[in-house]
Amino acid sequence: YNTIMASIIEAVKQAVYNSTGLDLLYYTGGDLNVMLDTQPLPCAFAYLIESGTVADINGNYHERIRLGIFFVDKGDLDMSSYNNEQTIQQCKTRAYKFLHSLRLNDVVRVVGEIQSNRVYEQFDAHLTGFAVNVTLEELYGIGACGLDDEESNG
């Protein structure tokens, strides 16, 4: 496992698993909605929130992407959502463990503000949980030398 060349998504999948024991699902929104109907719970999933950016840091290019990462479990159907508070707290703890693990990550780092969202019945499956929206940036970018290596290998 080459940490310098690992992708942001691979790093996030590994961080989620290492911190919570959950596999991370990463698909398009429509595919996720279908998969969540049959997924064992609790689970974690992510989707790309918006287009990424590329930062030029000291002559190296670093990709930045914004991901919504959800930690969910089976939800109770109640209009006040009061019965789901314990589930949300458990999911929030998983999200915080994941965020804490990113401090030690050797592939990506969090940049900017982390937004959170409580999840109540936002999908076809009856799920409750906690989500974090984070911008992640590669720690190791690609500079001029890396670009020359890619061209000679291609």
PDB file of N, CA and C in Angstrom, residues 4 15 18 31 46 54 59-60 63 69-71 76 86 89 95 99 109-110 118 126 135-137 146:
ATOM      1  N   ILE A   4       1.717   7.436  -0.532  1.00  0.00           N
ATOM      2  CA  ILE A   4       1.896   8.664  -1.295  1.00  0.00           C
ATOM      3  C   ILE A   4       0.979   8.676  -2.516  1.00  0.00           C
ATOM      4  N   ALA A  15      -9.723   4.942   6.678  1.00  0.00           N
ATOM      5  CA  ALA A  15      -9.911   5.670   7.937  1.00  0.00           C
ATOM      6  C   ALA A  15     -11.244   5.302   8.591  1.00  0.00           C
ATOM      7  N   ASN A  18     -10.792   1.666   9.958  1.00  0.00           N
ATOM      8  CA  ASN A  18      -9.891   1.611  11.108  1.00  0.00           C
ATOM      9  C   ASN A  18     -10.501   2.237  12.357  1.00  0.00           C
ATOM     10  N   ASP A  31     -27.577   4.959  -6.916  1.00  0.00           N
ATOM     11  CA  ASP A  31     -27.118   3.614  -6.573  1.00  0.00           C
ATOM     12  C   ASP A  31     -27.126   3.409  -5.068  1.00  0.00           C
ATOM     13  N   ALA A  46     -20.594   7.424   1.592  1.00  0.00           N
ATOM     14  CA  ALA A  46     -20.131   8.755   1.216  1.00  0.00           C
ATOM     15  C   ALA A  46     -20.522   9.044  -0.214  1.00  0.00           C
ATOM     16  N   VAL A  54      -8.077  22.004  -7.315  1.00  0.00           N
ATOM     17  CA  VAL A  54      -6.674  21.641  -7.268  1.00  0.00           C
ATOM     18  C   VAL A  54      -5.919  22.827  -6.681  1.00  0.00           C
ATOM     19  N   GLY A  59       4.510  24.555  -5.824  1.00  0.00           N
ATOM     20  CA  GLY A  59       4.818  23.886  -7.082  1.00  0.00           C
ATOM     21  C   GLY A  59       4.299  22.472  -7.201  1.00  0.00           C
ATOM     22  N   ASN A  60       3.583  21.985  -6.202  1.00  0.00           N
ATOM     23  CA  ASN A  60       2.964  20.661  -6.266  1.00  0.00           C
ATOM     24  C   ASN A  60       1.456  20.827  -6.314  1.00  0.00           C
ATOM     25  N   GLU A  63      -5.037  17.638  -4.950  1.00  0.00           N
ATOM     26  CA  GLU A  63      -6.484  17.595  -5.173  1.00  0.00           C
ATOM     27  C   GLU A  63      -7.215  17.820  -3.853  1.00  0.00           C
ATOM     28  N   ILE A  69     -20.090  12.355   4.382  1.00  0.00           N
ATOM     29  CA  ILE A  69     -19.844  11.022   4.928  1.00  0.00           C
ATOM     30  C   ILE A  69     -20.885  10.768   6.001  1.00  0.00           C
ATOM     31  N   PHE A  70     -21.695   9.737   5.785  1.00  0.00           N
ATOM     32  CA  PHE A  70     -22.839   9.434   6.638  1.00  0.00           C
ATOM     33  C   PHE A  70     -22.564   8.177   7.466  1.00  0.00           C
ATOM     34  N   PHE A  71     -22.904   8.261   8.735  1.00  0.00           N
ATOM     35  CA  PHE A  71     -22.865   7.114   9.637  1.00  0.00           C
ATOM     36  C   PHE A  71     -24.304   6.893  10.066  1.00  0.00           C
ATOM     37  N   ASP A  76     -36.228   4.690  13.775  1.00  0.00           N
ATOM     38  CA  ASP A  76     -37.621   4.496  14.178  1.00  0.00           C
ATOM     39  C   ASP A  76     -38.473   5.504  13.426  1.00  0.00           C
ATOM     40  N   GLN A  86     -30.871   8.370  20.579  1.00  0.00           N
ATOM     41  CA  GLN A  86     -29.809   7.443  21.003  1.00  0.00           C
ATOM     42  C   GLN A  86     -29.031   6.939  19.792  1.00  0.00           C
ATOM     43  N   GLN A  89     -26.757   9.701  18.546  1.00  0.00           N
ATOM     44  CA  GLN A  89     -25.574   9.845  19.396  1.00  0.00           C
ATOM     45  C   GLN A  89     -24.537   8.767  19.093  1.00  0.00           C
ATOM     46  N   ALA A  95     -18.768   9.103  13.798  1.00  0.00           N
ATOM     47  CA  ALA A  95     -18.275  10.195  12.948  1.00  0.00           C
ATOM     48  C   ALA A  95     -17.093  10.895  13.605  1.00  0.00           C
ATOM     49  N   LEU A  99     -13.297  11.374  12.271  1.00  0.00           N
ATOM     50  CA  LEU A  99     -12.624  12.668  12.146  1.00  0.00           C
ATOM     51  C   LEU A  99     -11.317  12.689  12.942  1.00  0.00           C
ATOM     52  N   ARG A 109      -5.766  15.297   4.610  1.00  0.00           N
ATOM     53  CA  ARG A 109      -6.045  16.118   5.795  1.00  0.00           C
ATOM     54  C   ARG A 109      -7.325  16.895   5.532  1.00  0.00           C
ATOM     55  N   VAL A 110      -7.964  17.287   6.627  1.00  0.00           N
ATOM     56  CA  VAL A 110      -9.171  18.108   6.537  1.00  0.00           C
ATOM     57  C   VAL A 110      -8.753  19.554   6.387  1.00  0.00           C
ATOM     58  N   ARG A 118     -27.816  16.069  10.995  1.00  0.00           N
ATOM     59  CA  ARG A 118     -28.530  14.934  11.574  1.00  0.00           C
ATOM     60  C   ARG A 118     -29.385  14.329  10.475  1.00  0.00           C
ATOM     61  N   HIS A 126     -35.304   3.335   5.961  1.00  0.00           N
ATOM     62  CA  HIS A 126     -35.588   4.107   7.177  1.00  0.00           C
ATOM     63  C   HIS A 126     -34.312   4.209   8.006  1.00  0.00           C
ATOM     64  N   THR A 135     -13.995  18.855   3.560  1.00  0.00           N
ATOM     65  CA  THR A 135     -13.114  19.040   2.418  1.00  0.00           C
ATOM     66  C   THR A 135     -11.795  18.382   2.773  1.00  0.00           C
ATOM     67  N   LEU A 136     -11.385  17.446   1.930  1.00  0.00           N
ATOM     68  CA  LEU A 136     -10.156  16.701   2.157  1.00  0.00           C
ATOM     69  C   LEU A 136      -9.143  17.051   1.081  1.00  0.00           C
ATOM     70  N   GLU A 137      -7.904  17.168   1.495  1.00  0.00           N
ATOM     71  CA  GLU A 137      -6.822  17.522   0.578  1.00  0.00           C
ATOM     72  C   GLU A 137      -5.725  16.474   0.671  1.00  0.00           C
ATOM     73  N   GLY A 146       6.992  14.377 -10.867  1.00  0.00           N
ATOM     74  CA  GLY A 146       5.944  13.362 -10.937  1.00  0.00           C
ATOM     75  C   GLY A 146       5.227  13.379 -12.271  1.00  0.00           C
TER      76      GLY A 146
END
